[in-house]
């Protein structure tokens, strides 16, 4: 593509394409086994139910579905979210809910609400690449919250670290990229500490419904009702129904929702009416209670296959990996200080016909090159086992 011959904004000039999507372009060849994409498996898409939902809408509410809607979102869907929260013991009202065009728009709106150029924002390290990419457009100053093998360390939130920080972005459930889950004690400590320091928490939870081992833990948003503080929670139907619908939501105090609505009106006016209605029509009568156990079991099997293959083929090597109890990702750490998974990616694809995401871009500052992320949900068992074996040959 030719370079621009006319001025463009500094923001646009500094934006870069997603590393993951660049990798996906390289893995379109059929012989390449890709563990790179963070995509939900199409086997989990409720095609029949969504087809029925759209048919019902066109038969009974077509004119409403094809018209503009409110910026806040389709009220029956917002009311369903309120009921779902209340069933989990979280007391919210419909005014606390904003429907957005996927969690990625939620990140964009939150960035617009809180960040100016040079604003300080706190991240786990490593953290979700999409959040880093979204917030980069506002030219913030990143500082990182120390983590260990159990995730974010709440005691690391000192007054010095949080001074002037606009918010802290955290993923407590099956974190992308590590797959780690924050335990209950750390969740409580994090919410209490953030409340003491008047630090808003942005809780991103696209994977919470994908737990396949252990008991569900209360969200940071739920805990804030007990321990105080401000938590802005992002949720999504992308991983539990379909990412193509682009339906996510934000729950937050009313004064924050009101301001986010104003920003959304300036962005896209509203989220797709018909898609919101289709989601509501699909979930309103308890469909997720039947659907999600099947998706969880599928992901559990896929994770088991990959963990088993890693144990077999990486035995004796100086490497460790996480053992997630839900979600979509396994994080590998090589203990040789000179290991560079970014440099090795091209060889992995060309020589071994297997792809992963290097760990380097998941670090908002001070990148580390001796990690990689594997996604286990879209690859069948035979290819998981073959791909891990091919990957091990490269690293040996």
PDB file of C-alpha atoms in Angstrom, residues 158-374:
ATOM      1  CA  UNK A 158       0.904   0.641  47.032  1.00  0.00           C
ATOM      2  CA  UNK A 159       0.055   4.310  47.288  1.00  0.00           C
ATOM      3  CA  UNK A 160       3.116   5.074  45.162  1.00  0.00           C
ATOM      4  CA  UNK A 161       2.084   2.653  42.414  1.00  0.00           C
ATOM      5  CA  UNK A 162      -1.519   3.849  42.287  1.00  0.00           C
ATOM      6  CA  UNK A 163      -0.767   7.576  42.615  1.00  0.00           C
ATOM      7  CA  UNK A 164      -2.497   9.418  39.739  1.00  0.00           C
ATOM      8  CA  UNK A 165      -3.608   6.140  38.115  1.00  0.00           C
ATOM      9  CA  UNK A 166      -6.946   6.492  36.314  1.00  0.00           C
ATOM     10  CA  UNK A 167      -7.856   2.806  36.733  1.00  0.00           C
ATOM     11  CA  UNK A 168      -6.483  -0.737  36.965  1.00  0.00           C
ATOM     12  CA  UNK A 169      -7.461  -3.246  34.271  1.00  0.00           C
ATOM     13  CA  UNK A 170      -7.791  -6.835  35.520  1.00  0.00           C
ATOM     14  CA  UNK A 171      -9.046 -10.210  34.230  1.00  0.00           C
ATOM     15  CA  UNK A 172      -9.801 -12.344  37.289  1.00  0.00           C
ATOM     16  CA  UNK A 173     -11.137 -15.430  35.461  1.00  0.00           C
ATOM     17  CA  UNK A 174      -8.916 -17.591  33.203  1.00  0.00           C
ATOM     18  CA  UNK A 175      -6.847 -14.585  32.303  1.00  0.00           C
ATOM     19  CA  UNK A 176      -5.809 -13.939  28.727  1.00  0.00           C
ATOM     20  CA  UNK A 177      -3.018 -14.883  28.056  1.00  0.00           C
ATOM     21  CA  UNK A 178      -2.027 -16.944  31.124  1.00  0.00           C
ATOM     22  CA  UNK A 179      -5.236 -18.833  31.898  1.00  0.00           C
ATOM     23  CA  UNK A 180      -4.789 -18.054  35.604  1.00  0.00           C
ATOM     24  CA  UNK A 181      -7.701 -17.385  37.952  1.00  0.00           C
ATOM     25  CA  UNK A 182      -7.543 -15.020  40.908  1.00  0.00           C
ATOM     26  CA  UNK A 183      -8.487 -16.831  44.130  1.00  0.00           C
ATOM     27  CA  UNK A 184     -11.212 -15.517  46.432  1.00  0.00           C
ATOM     28  CA  UNK A 185      -8.797 -14.202  49.064  1.00  0.00           C
ATOM     29  CA  UNK A 186      -6.930 -12.150  46.481  1.00  0.00           C
ATOM     30  CA  UNK A 187     -10.178 -10.868  44.968  1.00  0.00           C
ATOM     31  CA  UNK A 188     -11.342  -9.578  48.332  1.00  0.00           C
ATOM     32  CA  UNK A 189      -7.930  -8.092  49.085  1.00  0.00           C
ATOM     33  CA  UNK A 190      -7.831  -6.413  45.655  1.00  0.00           C
ATOM     34  CA  UNK A 191     -11.284  -4.840  46.008  1.00  0.00           C
ATOM     35  CA  UNK A 192     -10.548  -3.656  49.559  1.00  0.00           C
ATOM     36  CA  UNK A 193      -7.174  -2.217  48.587  1.00  0.00           C
ATOM     37  CA  UNK A 194      -8.559  -0.430  45.508  1.00  0.00           C
ATOM     38  CA  UNK A 195     -11.372   1.047  47.619  1.00  0.00           C
ATOM     39  CA  UNK A 196      -8.876   2.360  50.173  1.00  0.00           C
ATOM     40  CA  UNK A 197      -6.818   3.964  47.424  1.00  0.00           C
ATOM     41  CA  UNK A 198      -9.856   5.289  45.484  1.00  0.00           C
ATOM     42  CA  UNK A 199      -8.674   3.348  42.440  1.00  0.00           C
ATOM     43  CA  UNK A 200     -11.382   2.270  39.956  1.00  0.00           C
ATOM     44  CA  UNK A 201     -11.106  -1.322  38.768  1.00  0.00           C
ATOM     45  CA  UNK A 202     -12.040  -2.292  35.217  1.00  0.00           C
ATOM     46  CA  UNK A 203     -12.992  -5.973  35.431  1.00  0.00           C
ATOM     47  CA  UNK A 204     -12.955  -7.797  32.097  1.00  0.00           C
ATOM     48  CA  UNK A 205     -14.737 -11.155  32.280  1.00  0.00           C
ATOM     49  CA  UNK A 206     -15.361 -12.720  28.860  1.00  0.00           C
ATOM     50  CA  UNK A 207     -14.391 -16.223  30.034  1.00  0.00           C
ATOM     51  CA  UNK A 208     -16.082 -16.529  33.440  1.00  0.00           C
ATOM     52  CA  UNK A 209     -18.878 -18.771  32.126  1.00  0.00           C
ATOM     53  CA  UNK A 210     -16.311 -21.190  30.658  1.00  0.00           C
ATOM     54  CA  UNK A 211     -15.221 -22.714  33.992  1.00  0.00           C
ATOM     55  CA  UNK A 212     -14.871 -26.481  33.618  1.00  0.00           C
ATOM     56  CA  UNK A 213     -13.283 -27.291  37.000  1.00  0.00           C
ATOM     57  CA  UNK A 214     -13.984 -26.042  40.526  1.00  0.00           C
ATOM     58  CA  UNK A 215     -16.570 -23.665  41.901  1.00  0.00           C
ATOM     59  CA  UNK A 216     -17.462 -20.267  40.454  1.00  0.00           C
ATOM     60  CA  UNK A 217     -16.040 -17.291  42.357  1.00  0.00           C
ATOM     61  CA  UNK A 218     -17.769 -13.940  42.959  1.00  0.00           C
ATOM     62  CA  UNK A 219     -16.880 -11.175  40.534  1.00  0.00           C
ATOM     63  CA  UNK A 220     -14.976  -8.090  41.633  1.00  0.00           C
ATOM     64  CA  UNK A 221     -18.158  -6.158  40.839  1.00  0.00           C
ATOM     65  CA  UNK A 222     -20.129  -8.325  43.270  1.00  0.00           C
ATOM     66  CA  UNK A 223     -17.464  -7.975  45.965  1.00  0.00           C
ATOM     67  CA  UNK A 224     -17.464  -4.189  45.589  1.00  0.00           C
ATOM     68  CA  UNK A 225     -21.066  -4.158  46.813  1.00  0.00           C
ATOM     69  CA  UNK A 226     -19.807  -5.701  50.042  1.00  0.00           C
ATOM     70  CA  UNK A 227     -16.402  -4.055  50.439  1.00  0.00           C
ATOM     71  CA  UNK A 228     -16.852  -0.728  48.635  1.00  0.00           C
ATOM     72  CA  UNK A 229     -14.924   0.884  45.821  1.00  0.00           C
ATOM     73  CA  UNK A 230     -15.725   1.369  42.140  1.00  0.00           C
ATOM     74  CA  UNK A 231     -15.740  -1.578  39.755  1.00  0.00           C
ATOM     75  CA  UNK A 232     -16.685  -1.288  36.081  1.00  0.00           C
ATOM     76  CA  UNK A 233     -17.422  -4.774  34.793  1.00  0.00           C
ATOM     77  CA  UNK A 234     -17.301  -5.857  31.165  1.00  0.00           C
ATOM     78  CA  UNK A 235     -19.238  -8.906  30.018  1.00  0.00           C
ATOM     79  CA  UNK A 236     -19.827 -10.527  26.645  1.00  0.00           C
ATOM     80  CA  UNK A 237     -21.995 -13.006  24.768  1.00  0.00           C
ATOM     81  CA  UNK A 238     -19.166 -13.658  22.285  1.00  0.00           C
ATOM     82  CA  UNK A 239     -17.679 -16.689  24.031  1.00  0.00           C
ATOM     83  CA  UNK A 240     -20.987 -18.230  25.152  1.00  0.00           C
ATOM     84  CA  UNK A 241     -23.127 -17.684  22.026  1.00  0.00           C
ATOM     85  CA  UNK A 242     -21.326 -16.165  19.039  1.00  0.00           C
ATOM     86  CA  UNK A 243     -18.645 -13.489  18.526  1.00  0.00           C
ATOM     87  CA  UNK A 244     -20.218 -12.541  15.192  1.00  0.00           C
ATOM     88  CA  UNK A 245     -23.215 -11.031  16.978  1.00  0.00           C
ATOM     89  CA  UNK A 246     -20.907  -8.440  18.615  1.00  0.00           C
ATOM     90  CA  UNK A 247     -22.989  -8.108  21.795  1.00  0.00           C
ATOM     91  CA  UNK A 248     -21.268  -7.162  25.043  1.00  0.00           C
ATOM     92  CA  UNK A 249     -22.280  -5.165  28.082  1.00  0.00           C
ATOM     93  CA  UNK A 250     -20.945  -2.929  30.836  1.00  0.00           C
ATOM     94  CA  UNK A 251     -22.242  -2.852  34.400  1.00  0.00           C
ATOM     95  CA  UNK A 252     -21.212   0.108  36.529  1.00  0.00           C
ATOM     96  CA  UNK A 253     -22.540   2.833  38.840  1.00  0.00           C
ATOM     97  CA  UNK A 254     -25.215   4.948  37.165  1.00  0.00           C
ATOM     98  CA  UNK A 255     -23.108   8.112  36.892  1.00  0.00           C
ATOM     99  CA  UNK A 256     -20.464   6.158  34.943  1.00  0.00           C
ATOM    100  CA  UNK A 257     -23.047   4.484  32.693  1.00  0.00           C
ATOM    101  CA  UNK A 258     -24.607   7.893  31.917  1.00  0.00           C
ATOM    102  CA  UNK A 259     -21.282   9.276  30.738  1.00  0.00           C
ATOM    103  CA  UNK A 260     -20.485   6.118  28.741  1.00  0.00           C
ATOM    104  CA  UNK A 261     -23.865   6.460  27.005  1.00  0.00           C
ATOM    105  CA  UNK A 262     -22.916   9.960  25.862  1.00  0.00           C
ATOM    106  CA  UNK A 263     -19.629   8.633  24.480  1.00  0.00           C
ATOM    107  CA  UNK A 264     -21.413   5.765  22.730  1.00  0.00           C
ATOM    108  CA  UNK A 265     -23.873   8.169  21.112  1.00  0.00           C
ATOM    109  CA  UNK A 266     -20.900   9.954  19.561  1.00  0.00           C
ATOM    110  CA  UNK A 267     -19.378   6.646  18.463  1.00  0.00           C
ATOM    111  CA  UNK A 268     -22.118   4.526  16.883  1.00  0.00           C
ATOM    112  CA  UNK A 269     -25.450   5.769  18.281  1.00  0.00           C
ATOM    113  CA  UNK A 270     -26.438   2.248  19.332  1.00  0.00           C
ATOM    114  CA  UNK A 271     -25.599  -1.438  19.147  1.00  0.00           C
ATOM    115  CA  UNK A 272     -27.411  -3.513  16.493  1.00  0.00           C
ATOM    116  CA  UNK A 273     -31.066  -3.773  17.523  1.00  0.00           C
ATOM    117  CA  UNK A 274     -31.782  -7.023  15.738  1.00  0.00           C
ATOM    118  CA  UNK A 275     -28.712  -8.754  17.188  1.00  0.00           C
ATOM    119  CA  UNK A 276     -29.618  -7.654  20.715  1.00  0.00           C
ATOM    120  CA  UNK A 277     -33.129  -8.982  20.187  1.00  0.00           C
ATOM    121  CA  UNK A 278     -31.755 -12.284  18.879  1.00  0.00           C
ATOM    122  CA  UNK A 279     -29.561 -12.705  21.947  1.00  0.00           C
ATOM    123  CA  UNK A 280     -32.500 -11.986  24.228  1.00  0.00           C
ATOM    124  CA  UNK A 281     -34.802 -14.349  22.337  1.00  0.00           C
ATOM    125  CA  UNK A 282     -32.159 -17.075  22.650  1.00  0.00           C
ATOM    126  CA  UNK A 283     -31.331 -16.725  26.354  1.00  0.00           C
ATOM    127  CA  UNK A 284     -34.612 -15.554  27.885  1.00  0.00           C
ATOM    128  CA  UNK A 285     -36.038 -18.981  28.777  1.00  0.00           C
ATOM    129  CA  UNK A 286     -32.981 -20.605  30.360  1.00  0.00           C
ATOM    130  CA  UNK A 287     -31.219 -21.849  27.220  1.00  0.00           C
ATOM    131  CA  UNK A 288     -27.757 -21.147  28.664  1.00  0.00           C
ATOM    132  CA  UNK A 289     -28.412 -23.597  31.515  1.00  0.00           C
ATOM    133  CA  UNK A 290     -28.576 -26.339  28.888  1.00  0.00           C
ATOM    134  CA  UNK A 291     -26.060 -24.954  26.391  1.00  0.00           C
ATOM    135  CA  UNK A 292     -23.114 -23.928  28.578  1.00  0.00           C
ATOM    136  CA  UNK A 293     -22.464 -27.311  30.233  1.00  0.00           C
ATOM    137  CA  UNK A 294     -21.909 -28.778  26.752  1.00  0.00           C
ATOM    138  CA  UNK A 295     -19.467 -26.005  25.810  1.00  0.00           C
ATOM    139  CA  UNK A 296     -17.607 -26.379  29.113  1.00  0.00           C
ATOM    140  CA  UNK A 297     -17.261 -30.120  28.655  1.00  0.00           C
ATOM    141  CA  UNK A 298     -15.920 -29.610  25.133  1.00  0.00           C
ATOM    142  CA  UNK A 299     -13.324 -27.106  26.346  1.00  0.00           C
ATOM    143  CA  UNK A 300     -12.404 -29.368  29.259  1.00  0.00           C
ATOM    144  CA  UNK A 301     -11.595 -32.217  26.870  1.00  0.00           C
ATOM    145  CA  UNK A 302      -9.595 -29.940  24.573  1.00  0.00           C
ATOM    146  CA  UNK A 303      -7.575 -28.592  27.503  1.00  0.00           C
ATOM    147  CA  UNK A 304      -6.924 -32.124  28.767  1.00  0.00           C
ATOM    148  CA  UNK A 305      -5.618 -33.221  25.361  1.00  0.00           C
ATOM    149  CA  UNK A 306      -3.190 -30.309  25.212  1.00  0.00           C
ATOM    150  CA  UNK A 307      -1.946 -30.690  28.787  1.00  0.00           C
ATOM    151  CA  UNK A 308      -1.413 -34.405  28.200  1.00  0.00           C
ATOM    152  CA  UNK A 309       0.520 -33.706  24.999  1.00  0.00           C
ATOM    153  CA  UNK A 310       2.680 -31.072  26.703  1.00  0.00           C
ATOM    154  CA  UNK A 311       3.551 -33.523  29.493  1.00  0.00           C
ATOM    155  CA  UNK A 312       4.571 -36.118  26.923  1.00  0.00           C
ATOM    156  CA  UNK A 313       6.513 -34.045  24.409  1.00  0.00           C
ATOM    157  CA  UNK A 314       8.108 -31.340  26.578  1.00  0.00           C
ATOM    158  CA  UNK A 315       9.245 -33.737  29.312  1.00  0.00           C
ATOM    159  CA  UNK A 316      12.769 -32.950  30.501  1.00  0.00           C
ATOM    160  CA  UNK A 317      12.866 -29.502  28.948  1.00  0.00           C
ATOM    161  CA  UNK A 318      13.399 -26.283  30.917  1.00  0.00           C
ATOM    162  CA  UNK A 319       9.840 -25.061  30.512  1.00  0.00           C
ATOM    163  CA  UNK A 320       6.669 -24.771  32.579  1.00  0.00           C
ATOM    164  CA  UNK A 321       3.045 -24.051  31.720  1.00  0.00           C
ATOM    165  CA  UNK A 322      -0.187 -23.070  33.402  1.00  0.00           C
ATOM    166  CA  UNK A 323      -2.994 -25.549  34.071  1.00  0.00           C
ATOM    167  CA  UNK A 324      -6.216 -23.574  33.605  1.00  0.00           C
ATOM    168  CA  UNK A 325      -9.531 -24.611  35.140  1.00  0.00           C
ATOM    169  CA  UNK A 326     -11.515 -22.813  32.458  1.00  0.00           C
ATOM    170  CA  UNK A 327     -11.242 -20.463  29.526  1.00  0.00           C
ATOM    171  CA  UNK A 328      -9.237 -21.009  26.360  1.00  0.00           C
ATOM    172  CA  UNK A 329      -5.504 -20.533  26.960  1.00  0.00           C
ATOM    173  CA  UNK A 330      -2.305 -22.142  28.253  1.00  0.00           C
ATOM    174  CA  UNK A 331       0.765 -19.987  28.931  1.00  0.00           C
ATOM    175  CA  UNK A 332       4.233 -21.491  28.494  1.00  0.00           C
ATOM    176  CA  UNK A 333       7.394 -20.073  30.084  1.00  0.00           C
ATOM    177  CA  UNK A 334      10.846 -21.176  28.947  1.00  0.00           C
ATOM    178  CA  UNK A 335      13.469 -20.885  31.665  1.00  0.00           C
ATOM    179  CA  UNK A 336      16.433 -20.213  29.365  1.00  0.00           C
ATOM    180  CA  UNK A 337      17.056 -16.439  29.542  1.00  0.00           C
ATOM    181  CA  UNK A 338      18.009 -16.217  25.852  1.00  0.00           C
ATOM    182  CA  UNK A 339      14.878 -17.954  24.511  1.00  0.00           C
ATOM    183  CA  UNK A 340      13.055 -15.680  22.035  1.00  0.00           C
ATOM    184  CA  UNK A 341       9.686 -17.069  20.969  1.00  0.00           C
ATOM    185  CA  UNK A 342       9.099 -14.115  18.630  1.00  0.00           C
ATOM    186  CA  UNK A 343      12.162 -14.964  16.541  1.00  0.00           C
ATOM    187  CA  UNK A 344      11.257 -18.646  16.500  1.00  0.00           C
ATOM    188  CA  UNK A 345       7.679 -18.158  15.302  1.00  0.00           C
ATOM    189  CA  UNK A 346       8.558 -18.026  11.597  1.00  0.00           C
ATOM    190  CA  UNK A 347      10.525 -21.267  11.903  1.00  0.00           C
ATOM    191  CA  UNK A 348       7.645 -22.864  13.783  1.00  0.00           C
ATOM    192  CA  UNK A 349       5.296 -22.080  10.907  1.00  0.00           C
ATOM    193  CA  UNK A 350       7.651 -22.812   8.008  1.00  0.00           C
ATOM    194  CA  UNK A 351       9.568 -25.807   9.379  1.00  0.00           C
ATOM    195  CA  UNK A 352       7.115 -27.452  11.774  1.00  0.00           C
ATOM    196  CA  UNK A 353       3.786 -26.174  10.368  1.00  0.00           C
ATOM    197  CA  UNK A 354       2.526 -25.099  13.782  1.00  0.00           C
ATOM    198  CA  UNK A 355       1.681 -21.618  15.090  1.00  0.00           C
ATOM    199  CA  UNK A 356       1.424 -19.950  18.493  1.00  0.00           C
ATOM    200  CA  UNK A 357       1.339 -16.381  19.791  1.00  0.00           C
ATOM    201  CA  UNK A 358       4.678 -15.126  21.162  1.00  0.00           C
ATOM    202  CA  UNK A 359       4.460 -13.744  24.684  1.00  0.00           C
ATOM    203  CA  UNK A 360       6.222 -10.447  23.978  1.00  0.00           C
ATOM    204  CA  UNK A 361       3.208  -8.332  22.831  1.00  0.00           C
ATOM    205  CA  UNK A 362       1.178  -9.230  25.954  1.00  0.00           C
ATOM    206  CA  UNK A 363       3.455  -7.106  28.136  1.00  0.00           C
ATOM    207  CA  UNK A 364       2.337  -3.449  28.290  1.00  0.00           C
ATOM    208  CA  UNK A 365       5.867  -2.465  29.317  1.00  0.00           C
ATOM    209  CA  UNK A 366       9.196  -4.272  29.727  1.00  0.00           C
ATOM    210  CA  UNK A 367       8.432  -7.112  27.286  1.00  0.00           C
ATOM    211  CA  UNK A 368       9.590 -10.630  28.080  1.00  0.00           C
ATOM    212  CA  UNK A 369      10.415 -12.876  25.140  1.00  0.00           C
ATOM    213  CA  UNK A 370      10.584 -16.311  26.768  1.00  0.00           C
ATOM    214  CA  UNK A 371       6.837 -16.997  26.832  1.00  0.00           C
ATOM    215  CA  UNK A 372       4.148 -18.094  24.403  1.00  0.00           C
ATOM    216  CA  UNK A 373       0.374 -18.544  24.413  1.00  0.00           C
ATOM    217  CA  UNK A 374      -1.467 -21.603  23.151  1.00  0.00           C
TER     218      UNK A 374
END
